[in-house]
Amino acid sequence: MPTNRLCIADLHTHTNRSLCAPQSTTVASYLPHCAAEGIRTLGISNHIYKPSVLNCQHPENIAYALAVREEIEALRPQTDVNLLLGCEVEIFYGQEPGIQKEEAAAFDYVLIAASHIFNFAHEYAHIDLSTPEKARNMLLNRFIYACEVDFDAPVGICHPLYPLCAPWEQEIVDGITYSQLKDCFTLAAERERSIEIHACLYRNGTQLNDEGLSPSYLRLLSVAKECGCKFHFGADAHAPGAFVGYHAKLERAAEIIGITKDDLWDIAK
């Protein structure tokens, strides 16, 4: 049986409504695993992009993401898991977010993705990101914008300051000074942005400790805790295989940082 005290809600999962997830991934595909993982609340947060970003015809837009509501409502009588519908909204440099302020009210919550810089390199082709320092500055710039943009829904920041697909992830993250982290997370706390305890803690972009966790990201989250941020958990699963077996690691990270139930986002409790 799971021993989770805190990680009982996973608010960052994807279904086949995200282009990067397999067609076999549905809301229902996660449900058989929730009890074993200790997950009582499951949040579905598929991507929403502006049409110009994808360079393809896949309809990752608001209506497409909202259609998951029908699947959720059909499943409610069959499960004890609390099902929420969120979205992962992209904010690229120099562009408006994927949804507008009022449109967010159709979702239970919004996760802002501010660090998809290198895996959408074409969006940043006109910007010099040729060194870790330049990439780090862009990452910090995007985080600040994620704190400032308004939505008519509760807002969290997913995979905070995690330079996905960057060639120098360890150097980028470790080069963020304590002062910079404090400025970022103080602003996040003031703007009531929940910070995600994310799978970057155990992915291999940075060195992992004997428990399979990244000291670099534990440091980052510790400063967020110090600044009074609220937190939520997100495995960022695109299929059940990335969901099963990982919540104990997220729970352990929270334990190391000293996060309590009082530190959690209301919808993550």
PDB file of C-alpha atoms in Angstrom:
ATOM      1  CA  MET A   1       0.000   0.000   0.000  1.00  0.00           C
ATOM      2  CA  PRO A   2       1.250   3.527  -0.747  1.00  0.00           C
ATOM      3  CA  THR A   3       2.414   5.622   2.179  1.00  0.00           C
ATOM      4  CA  ASN A   4       1.883   9.014   0.557  1.00  0.00           C
ATOM      5  CA  ARG A   5       0.941  11.705   3.065  1.00  0.00           C
ATOM      6  CA  LEU A   6       1.259  14.644   0.684  1.00  0.00           C
ATOM      7  CA  CYS A   7       1.449  13.413  -2.902  1.00  0.00           C
ATOM      8  CA  ILE A   8      -2.194  12.419  -3.210  1.00  0.00           C
ATOM      9  CA  ALA A   9      -2.981  14.622  -6.221  1.00  0.00           C
ATOM     10  CA  ASP A  10      -1.207  14.530  -9.584  1.00  0.00           C
ATOM     11  CA  LEU A  11      -2.225  17.617 -11.541  1.00  0.00           C
ATOM     12  CA  HIS A  12       0.073  17.197 -14.535  1.00  0.00           C
ATOM     13  CA  THR A  13      -0.903  14.320 -16.799  1.00  0.00           C
ATOM     14  CA  HIS A  14      -1.595  14.142 -20.521  1.00  0.00           C
ATOM     15  CA  THR A  15      -3.906  12.102 -22.709  1.00  0.00           C
ATOM     16  CA  ASN A  16      -4.064  11.570 -26.452  1.00  0.00           C
ATOM     17  CA  ARG A  17      -5.406  15.119 -26.710  1.00  0.00           C
ATOM     18  CA  SER A  18      -1.743  16.117 -26.474  1.00  0.00           C
ATOM     19  CA  LEU A  19       0.242  15.561 -29.647  1.00  0.00           C
ATOM     20  CA  CYS A  20       3.162  14.132 -27.641  1.00  0.00           C
ATOM     21  CA  ALA A  21       1.073  11.375 -26.001  1.00  0.00           C
ATOM     22  CA  PRO A  22       0.216   7.972 -27.553  1.00  0.00           C
ATOM     23  CA  GLN A  23      -3.294   7.431 -28.883  1.00  0.00           C
ATOM     24  CA  SER A  24      -3.787   4.726 -26.266  1.00  0.00           C
ATOM     25  CA  THR A  25      -3.478   7.234 -23.398  1.00  0.00           C
ATOM     26  CA  THR A  26      -6.908   8.224 -22.099  1.00  0.00           C
ATOM     27  CA  VAL A  27      -8.196   9.396 -18.733  1.00  0.00           C
ATOM     28  CA  ALA A  28      -9.443   5.868 -18.123  1.00  0.00           C
ATOM     29  CA  SER A  29      -5.979   4.401 -18.726  1.00  0.00           C
ATOM     30  CA  TYR A  30      -4.639   6.091 -15.571  1.00  0.00           C
ATOM     31  CA  LEU A  31      -7.454   5.122 -13.214  1.00  0.00           C
ATOM     32  CA  PRO A  32      -6.491   1.463 -12.529  1.00  0.00           C
ATOM     33  CA  HIS A  33      -3.140   2.717 -11.179  1.00  0.00           C
ATOM     34  CA  CYS A  34      -4.288   5.550  -8.913  1.00  0.00           C
ATOM     35  CA  ALA A  35      -4.938   3.451  -5.801  1.00  0.00           C
ATOM     36  CA  ALA A  36      -1.520   1.789  -5.927  1.00  0.00           C
ATOM     37  CA  GLU A  37       0.094   5.197  -6.418  1.00  0.00           C
ATOM     38  CA  GLY A  38      -1.831   6.803  -3.574  1.00  0.00           C
ATOM     39  CA  ILE A  39      -3.429   9.284  -5.960  1.00  0.00           C
ATOM     40  CA  ARG A  40      -6.901  10.472  -4.950  1.00  0.00           C
ATOM     41  CA  THR A  41      -7.098  13.454  -7.323  1.00  0.00           C
ATOM     42  CA  LEU A  42      -6.091  13.194 -10.965  1.00  0.00           C
ATOM     43  CA  GLY A  43      -5.735  16.340 -13.043  1.00  0.00           C
ATOM     44  CA  ILE A  44      -5.636  16.138 -16.838  1.00  0.00           C
ATOM     45  CA  SER A  45      -3.642  18.997 -18.335  1.00  0.00           C
ATOM     46  CA  ASN A  46      -3.255  18.666 -22.075  1.00  0.00           C
ATOM     47  CA  HIS A  47      -1.243  21.181 -24.069  1.00  0.00           C
ATOM     48  CA  ILE A  48      -2.779  24.296 -25.567  1.00  0.00           C
ATOM     49  CA  TYR A  49      -0.704  26.080 -28.199  1.00  0.00           C
ATOM     50  CA  LYS A  50      -1.324  28.994 -30.472  1.00  0.00           C
ATOM     51  CA  PRO A  51      -1.967  27.525 -33.963  1.00  0.00           C
ATOM     52  CA  SER A  52       1.171  29.136 -35.426  1.00  0.00           C
ATOM     53  CA  VAL A  53       3.462  27.217 -33.086  1.00  0.00           C
ATOM     54  CA  LEU A  54       2.931  23.581 -34.040  1.00  0.00           C
ATOM     55  CA  ASN A  55       3.711  23.651 -37.760  1.00  0.00           C
ATOM     56  CA  CYS A  56       1.118  20.915 -38.253  1.00  0.00           C
ATOM     57  CA  GLN A  57      -2.639  20.458 -38.380  1.00  0.00           C
ATOM     58  CA  HIS A  58      -3.066  18.823 -34.966  1.00  0.00           C
ATOM     59  CA  PRO A  59      -5.841  20.735 -33.166  1.00  0.00           C
ATOM     60  CA  GLU A  60      -4.194  21.342 -29.786  1.00  0.00           C
ATOM     61  CA  ASN A  61      -6.508  24.216 -29.009  1.00  0.00           C
ATOM     62  CA  ILE A  62      -8.993  25.153 -26.308  1.00  0.00           C
ATOM     63  CA  ALA A  63     -12.000  23.294 -27.714  1.00  0.00           C
ATOM     64  CA  TYR A  64      -9.936  20.157 -28.236  1.00  0.00           C
ATOM     65  CA  ALA A  65      -8.626  20.242 -24.642  1.00  0.00           C
ATOM     66  CA  LEU A  66     -12.077  20.947 -23.212  1.00  0.00           C
ATOM     67  CA  ALA A  67     -13.540  17.906 -24.984  1.00  0.00           C
ATOM     68  CA  VAL A  68     -11.855  15.752 -22.312  1.00  0.00           C
ATOM     69  CA  ARG A  69     -14.593  16.992 -19.964  1.00  0.00           C
ATOM     70  CA  GLU A  70     -17.005  14.556 -21.624  1.00  0.00           C
ATOM     71  CA  GLU A  71     -14.708  11.619 -20.887  1.00  0.00           C
ATOM     72  CA  ILE A  72     -14.264  12.789 -17.295  1.00  0.00           C
ATOM     73  CA  GLU A  73     -18.000  13.122 -16.676  1.00  0.00           C
ATOM     74  CA  ALA A  74     -18.649   9.654 -18.109  1.00  0.00           C
ATOM     75  CA  LEU A  75     -16.047   8.175 -15.755  1.00  0.00           C
ATOM     76  CA  ARG A  76     -17.149   9.887 -12.532  1.00  0.00           C
ATOM     77  CA  PRO A  77     -19.773   7.257 -11.575  1.00  0.00           C
ATOM     78  CA  GLN A  78     -17.178   4.510 -12.053  1.00  0.00           C
ATOM     79  CA  THR A  79     -14.358   5.808  -9.846  1.00  0.00           C
ATOM     80  CA  ASP A  80     -13.608   7.248  -6.424  1.00  0.00           C
ATOM     81  CA  VAL A  81     -10.792   9.349  -7.906  1.00  0.00           C
ATOM     82  CA  ASN A  82     -11.517  13.073  -7.981  1.00  0.00           C
ATOM     83  CA  LEU A  83     -11.083  14.073 -11.636  1.00  0.00           C
ATOM     84  CA  LEU A  84     -10.107  17.625 -12.585  1.00  0.00           C
ATOM     85  CA  LEU A  85      -9.698  19.222 -15.993  1.00  0.00           C
ATOM     86  CA  GLY A  86      -6.796  21.612 -16.370  1.00  0.00           C
ATOM     87  CA  CYS A  87      -4.560  22.591 -19.242  1.00  0.00           C
ATOM     88  CA  GLU A  88      -0.896  23.250 -19.910  1.00  0.00           C
ATOM     89  CA  VAL A  89      -0.671  26.623 -21.598  1.00  0.00           C
ATOM     90  CA  GLU A  90       2.393  27.553 -23.591  1.00  0.00           C
ATOM     91  CA  ILE A  91       3.911  31.004 -23.314  1.00  0.00           C
ATOM     92  CA  PHE A  92       6.568  31.641 -25.915  1.00  0.00           C
ATOM     93  CA  TYR A  93       8.731  34.753 -26.042  1.00  0.00           C
ATOM     94  CA  GLY A  94       7.032  37.619 -27.825  1.00  0.00           C
ATOM     95  CA  GLN A  95       3.706  35.769 -28.218  1.00  0.00           C
ATOM     96  CA  GLU A  96       0.419  35.866 -26.410  1.00  0.00           C
ATOM     97  CA  PRO A  97      -0.405  32.806 -24.263  1.00  0.00           C
ATOM     98  CA  GLY A  98      -2.294  29.921 -25.845  1.00  0.00           C
ATOM     99  CA  ILE A  99      -5.501  31.063 -24.121  1.00  0.00           C
ATOM    100  CA  GLN A 100      -6.855  34.393 -23.017  1.00  0.00           C
ATOM    101  CA  LYS A 101      -7.643  35.443 -19.455  1.00  0.00           C
ATOM    102  CA  GLU A 102     -11.409  34.812 -19.639  1.00  0.00           C
ATOM    103  CA  GLU A 103     -11.103  31.521 -21.554  1.00  0.00           C
ATOM    104  CA  ALA A 104      -9.257  29.965 -18.616  1.00  0.00           C
ATOM    105  CA  ALA A 105     -12.467  29.996 -16.561  1.00  0.00           C
ATOM    106  CA  ALA A 106     -13.632  26.918 -18.486  1.00  0.00           C
ATOM    107  CA  PHE A 107     -10.889  24.873 -16.766  1.00  0.00           C
ATOM    108  CA  ASP A 108     -10.481  23.845 -13.131  1.00  0.00           C
ATOM    109  CA  TYR A 109      -6.909  25.168 -13.186  1.00  0.00           C
ATOM    110  CA  VAL A 110      -4.165  26.292 -15.552  1.00  0.00           C
ATOM    111  CA  LEU A 111      -0.538  25.180 -15.643  1.00  0.00           C
ATOM    112  CA  ILE A 112       1.802  27.609 -17.366  1.00  0.00           C
ATOM    113  CA  ALA A 113       4.716  26.113 -19.278  1.00  0.00           C
ATOM    114  CA  ALA A 114       7.471  28.709 -19.395  1.00  0.00           C
ATOM    115  CA  SER A 115      10.482  26.535 -20.166  1.00  0.00           C
ATOM    116  CA  HIS A 116       9.779  24.856 -23.528  1.00  0.00           C
ATOM    117  CA  ILE A 117      12.663  26.725 -25.088  1.00  0.00           C
ATOM    118  CA  PHE A 118      14.918  24.120 -26.687  1.00  0.00           C
ATOM    119  CA  ASN A 119      12.271  21.598 -27.684  1.00  0.00           C
ATOM    120  CA  PHE A 120      10.554  24.408 -29.620  1.00  0.00           C
ATOM    121  CA  ALA A 121      13.790  25.897 -30.877  1.00  0.00           C
ATOM    122  CA  HIS A 122      12.126  27.325 -33.994  1.00  0.00           C
ATOM    123  CA  GLU A 123      10.207  29.743 -31.770  1.00  0.00           C
ATOM    124  CA  TYR A 124      13.495  31.120 -30.455  1.00  0.00           C
ATOM    125  CA  ALA A 125      15.516  30.965 -33.681  1.00  0.00           C
ATOM    126  CA  HIS A 126      15.870  34.747 -33.757  1.00  0.00           C
ATOM    127  CA  ILE A 127      17.335  34.843 -30.216  1.00  0.00           C
ATOM    128  CA  ASP A 128      20.922  33.986 -29.331  1.00  0.00           C
ATOM    129  CA  LEU A 129      20.785  31.046 -26.905  1.00  0.00           C
ATOM    130  CA  SER A 130      24.248  29.749 -27.723  1.00  0.00           C
ATOM    131  CA  THR A 131      25.604  29.639 -24.162  1.00  0.00           C
ATOM    132  CA  PRO A 132      24.314  28.380 -20.811  1.00  0.00           C
ATOM    133  CA  GLU A 133      24.234  31.955 -19.495  1.00  0.00           C
ATOM    134  CA  LYS A 134      22.056  33.187 -22.351  1.00  0.00           C
ATOM    135  CA  ALA A 135      19.708  30.205 -22.007  1.00  0.00           C
ATOM    136  CA  ARG A 136      19.541  30.774 -18.247  1.00  0.00           C
ATOM    137  CA  ASN A 137      18.572  34.410 -18.709  1.00  0.00           C
ATOM    138  CA  MET A 138      15.771  33.421 -21.075  1.00  0.00           C
ATOM    139  CA  LEU A 139      14.571  30.799 -18.615  1.00  0.00           C
ATOM    140  CA  LEU A 140      14.415  33.377 -15.816  1.00  0.00           C
ATOM    141  CA  ASN A 141      12.700  35.868 -18.118  1.00  0.00           C
ATOM    142  CA  ARG A 142       9.998  33.321 -19.010  1.00  0.00           C
ATOM    143  CA  PHE A 143       9.449  32.390 -15.361  1.00  0.00           C
ATOM    144  CA  ILE A 144       8.832  36.012 -14.432  1.00  0.00           C
ATOM    145  CA  TYR A 145       6.352  36.344 -17.279  1.00  0.00           C
ATOM    146  CA  ALA A 146       4.576  33.194 -16.076  1.00  0.00           C
ATOM    147  CA  CYS A 147       4.113  34.906 -12.728  1.00  0.00           C
ATOM    148  CA  GLU A 148       2.744  38.086 -14.264  1.00  0.00           C
ATOM    149  CA  VAL A 149       0.250  36.817 -16.873  1.00  0.00           C
ATOM    150  CA  ASP A 150      -3.364  36.712 -15.643  1.00  0.00           C
ATOM    151  CA  PHE A 151      -5.964  33.953 -16.009  1.00  0.00           C
ATOM    152  CA  ASP A 152      -9.461  33.555 -14.582  1.00  0.00           C
ATOM    153  CA  ALA A 153      -8.537  30.261 -12.918  1.00  0.00           C
ATOM    154  CA  PRO A 154      -6.108  28.994 -10.278  1.00  0.00           C
ATOM    155  CA  VAL A 155      -2.615  29.039 -11.810  1.00  0.00           C
ATOM    156  CA  GLY A 156       0.447  26.862 -11.295  1.00  0.00           C
ATOM    157  CA  ILE A 157       3.849  26.880 -12.980  1.00  0.00           C
ATOM    158  CA  CYS A 158       4.809  23.464 -14.292  1.00  0.00           C
ATOM    159  CA  HIS A 159       8.397  22.141 -14.454  1.00  0.00           C
ATOM    160  CA  PRO A 160       9.687  25.453 -13.022  1.00  0.00           C
ATOM    161  CA  LEU A 161      13.092  26.590 -14.346  1.00  0.00           C
ATOM    162  CA  TYR A 162      13.580  23.201 -16.006  1.00  0.00           C
ATOM    163  CA  PRO A 163      15.338  23.784 -19.369  1.00  0.00           C
ATOM    164  CA  LEU A 164      13.792  20.904 -21.269  1.00  0.00           C
ATOM    165  CA  CYS A 165      16.045  19.533 -24.017  1.00  0.00           C
ATOM    166  CA  ALA A 166      18.810  22.045 -23.290  1.00  0.00           C
ATOM    167  CA  PRO A 167      22.326  20.709 -23.907  1.00  0.00           C
ATOM    168  CA  TRP A 168      23.666  22.126 -20.611  1.00  0.00           C
ATOM    169  CA  GLU A 169      20.864  21.474 -18.141  1.00  0.00           C
ATOM    170  CA  GLN A 170      23.101  20.954 -15.093  1.00  0.00           C
ATOM    171  CA  GLU A 171      25.100  24.104 -15.804  1.00  0.00           C
ATOM    172  CA  ILE A 172      22.013  26.199 -16.498  1.00  0.00           C
ATOM    173  CA  VAL A 173      20.215  25.185 -13.314  1.00  0.00           C
ATOM    174  CA  ASP A 174      23.231  25.302 -11.010  1.00  0.00           C
ATOM    175  CA  GLY A 175      24.174  28.712 -12.366  1.00  0.00           C
ATOM    176  CA  ILE A 176      20.950  30.312 -11.117  1.00  0.00           C
ATOM    177  CA  THR A 177      22.025  32.288  -8.075  1.00  0.00           C
ATOM    178  CA  TYR A 178      20.269  32.222  -4.733  1.00  0.00           C
ATOM    179  CA  SER A 179      19.327  35.870  -5.270  1.00  0.00           C
ATOM    180  CA  GLN A 180      17.745  35.082  -8.646  1.00  0.00           C
ATOM    181  CA  LEU A 181      15.836  32.139  -7.207  1.00  0.00           C
ATOM    182  CA  LYS A 182      14.617  34.255  -4.322  1.00  0.00           C
ATOM    183  CA  ASP A 183      13.421  36.997  -6.680  1.00  0.00           C
ATOM    184  CA  CYS A 184      11.580  34.457  -8.859  1.00  0.00           C
ATOM    185  CA  PHE A 185       9.885  32.580  -6.049  1.00  0.00           C
ATOM    186  CA  THR A 186       9.043  35.670  -4.019  1.00  0.00           C
ATOM    187  CA  LEU A 187       7.182  36.939  -7.076  1.00  0.00           C
ATOM    188  CA  ALA A 188       5.509  33.539  -7.534  1.00  0.00           C
ATOM    189  CA  ALA A 189       4.328  33.594  -3.918  1.00  0.00           C
ATOM    190  CA  GLU A 190       3.026  37.154  -4.241  1.00  0.00           C
ATOM    191  CA  ARG A 191       1.163  36.236  -7.434  1.00  0.00           C
ATOM    192  CA  GLU A 192      -0.196  33.008  -5.879  1.00  0.00           C
ATOM    193  CA  ARG A 193       1.487  30.748  -8.430  1.00  0.00           C
ATOM    194  CA  SER A 194       1.734  27.142  -7.293  1.00  0.00           C
ATOM    195  CA  ILE A 195       5.156  25.597  -7.943  1.00  0.00           C
ATOM    196  CA  GLU A 196       5.262  22.102  -9.368  1.00  0.00           C
ATOM    197  CA  ILE A 197       7.161  19.283  -7.685  1.00  0.00           C
ATOM    198  CA  HIS A 198       7.926  17.767 -11.050  1.00  0.00           C
ATOM    199  CA  ALA A 199       9.488  14.732 -12.661  1.00  0.00           C
ATOM    200  CA  CYS A 200      12.651  16.754 -13.409  1.00  0.00           C
ATOM    201  CA  LEU A 201      13.632  15.712  -9.878  1.00  0.00           C
ATOM    202  CA  TYR A 202      14.386  12.203 -11.110  1.00  0.00           C
ATOM    203  CA  ARG A 203      15.053  12.573 -14.810  1.00  0.00           C
ATOM    204  CA  ASN A 204      18.647  12.322 -15.978  1.00  0.00           C
ATOM    205  CA  GLY A 205      19.306  15.898 -17.098  1.00  0.00           C
ATOM    206  CA  THR A 206      21.171  16.573 -13.856  1.00  0.00           C
ATOM    207  CA  GLN A 207      23.147  14.363 -11.513  1.00  0.00           C
ATOM    208  CA  LEU A 208      21.039  12.264  -9.149  1.00  0.00           C
ATOM    209  CA  ASN A 209      21.820  11.375  -5.547  1.00  0.00           C
ATOM    210  CA  ASP A 210      21.713   7.928  -3.956  1.00  0.00           C
ATOM    211  CA  GLU A 211      17.908   8.199  -3.676  1.00  0.00           C
ATOM    212  CA  GLY A 212      17.557   8.917  -7.378  1.00  0.00           C
ATOM    213  CA  LEU A 213      16.733  12.597  -6.888  1.00  0.00           C
ATOM    214  CA  SER A 214      18.416  15.717  -8.250  1.00  0.00           C
ATOM    215  CA  PRO A 215      20.122  17.893  -5.608  1.00  0.00           C
ATOM    216  CA  SER A 216      19.931  20.766  -8.113  1.00  0.00           C
ATOM    217  CA  TYR A 217      16.126  20.679  -8.153  1.00  0.00           C
ATOM    218  CA  LEU A 218      15.864  20.002  -4.431  1.00  0.00           C
ATOM    219  CA  ARG A 219      17.821  23.241  -3.949  1.00  0.00           C
ATOM    220  CA  LEU A 220      15.482  25.104  -6.256  1.00  0.00           C
ATOM    221  CA  LEU A 221      12.357  23.854  -4.495  1.00  0.00           C
ATOM    222  CA  SER A 222      13.873  24.581  -1.087  1.00  0.00           C
ATOM    223  CA  VAL A 223      14.169  28.258  -1.998  1.00  0.00           C
ATOM    224  CA  ALA A 224      10.560  28.229  -3.208  1.00  0.00           C
ATOM    225  CA  LYS A 225       9.542  26.840   0.179  1.00  0.00           C
ATOM    226  CA  GLU A 226      11.582  29.525   1.940  1.00  0.00           C
ATOM    227  CA  CYS A 227       9.792  32.218  -0.090  1.00  0.00           C
ATOM    228  CA  GLY A 228       6.346  30.983   0.948  1.00  0.00           C
ATOM    229  CA  CYS A 229       5.240  29.378  -2.319  1.00  0.00           C
ATOM    230  CA  LYS A 230       2.441  26.853  -2.548  1.00  0.00           C
ATOM    231  CA  PHE A 231       3.151  23.525  -4.260  1.00  0.00           C
ATOM    232  CA  HIS A 232       1.512  20.807  -6.306  1.00  0.00           C
ATOM    233  CA  PHE A 233       2.743  17.487  -7.711  1.00  0.00           C
ATOM    234  CA  GLY A 234       3.071  16.544 -11.366  1.00  0.00           C
ATOM    235  CA  ALA A 235       4.542  13.389 -12.885  1.00  0.00           C
ATOM    236  CA  ASP A 236       4.050  14.934 -16.354  1.00  0.00           C
ATOM    237  CA  ALA A 237       2.989  11.483 -17.532  1.00  0.00           C
ATOM    238  CA  HIS A 238       2.050  11.025 -21.161  1.00  0.00           C
ATOM    239  CA  ALA A 239       1.167   7.367 -20.597  1.00  0.00           C
ATOM    240  CA  PRO A 240       0.616   5.146 -17.529  1.00  0.00           C
ATOM    241  CA  GLY A 241       4.202   3.891 -17.750  1.00  0.00           C
ATOM    242  CA  ALA A 242       5.446   7.332 -16.681  1.00  0.00           C
ATOM    243  CA  PHE A 243       2.791   7.512 -13.948  1.00  0.00           C
ATOM    244  CA  VAL A 244       3.270   4.198 -12.160  1.00  0.00           C
ATOM    245  CA  GLY A 245       6.041   3.995  -9.579  1.00  0.00           C
ATOM    246  CA  TYR A 246       7.038   7.651  -9.502  1.00  0.00           C
ATOM    247  CA  HIS A 247       4.845   9.353  -6.922  1.00  0.00           C
ATOM    248  CA  ALA A 248       6.903   7.933  -4.066  1.00  0.00           C
ATOM    249  CA  LYS A 249       9.856   9.915  -5.439  1.00  0.00           C
ATOM    250  CA  LEU A 250       7.811  13.112  -5.562  1.00  0.00           C
ATOM    251  CA  GLU A 251       6.640  12.413  -2.017  1.00  0.00           C
ATOM    252  CA  ARG A 252      10.223  11.878  -0.868  1.00  0.00           C
ATOM    253  CA  ALA A 253      11.326  15.166  -2.423  1.00  0.00           C
ATOM    254  CA  ALA A 254       8.598  17.010  -0.528  1.00  0.00           C
ATOM    255  CA  GLU A 255       9.682  15.300   2.677  1.00  0.00           C
ATOM    256  CA  ILE A 256      13.322  16.353   2.187  1.00  0.00           C
ATOM    257  CA  ILE A 257      12.314  19.956   1.506  1.00  0.00           C
ATOM    258  CA  GLY A 258      10.086  20.044   4.578  1.00  0.00           C
ATOM    259  CA  ILE A 259       6.825  20.662   2.760  1.00  0.00           C
ATOM    260  CA  THR A 260       3.684  20.138   4.835  1.00  0.00           C
ATOM    261  CA  LYS A 261       0.014  19.984   3.910  1.00  0.00           C
ATOM    262  CA  ASP A 262      -0.222  23.699   4.686  1.00  0.00           C
ATOM    263  CA  ASP A 263       2.266  24.357   1.872  1.00  0.00           C
ATOM    264  CA  LEU A 264       0.107  22.654  -0.765  1.00  0.00           C
ATOM    265  CA  TRP A 265      -2.081  24.366  -3.333  1.00  0.00           C
ATOM    266  CA  ASP A 266      -5.717  24.009  -2.263  1.00  0.00           C
ATOM    267  CA  ILE A 267      -6.612  21.725  -5.180  1.00  0.00           C
ATOM    268  CA  ALA A 268      -3.556  19.531  -4.442  1.00  0.00           C
ATOM    269  CA  LYS A 269      -4.690  18.594  -0.918  1.00  0.00           C
TER     270      LYS A 269
END
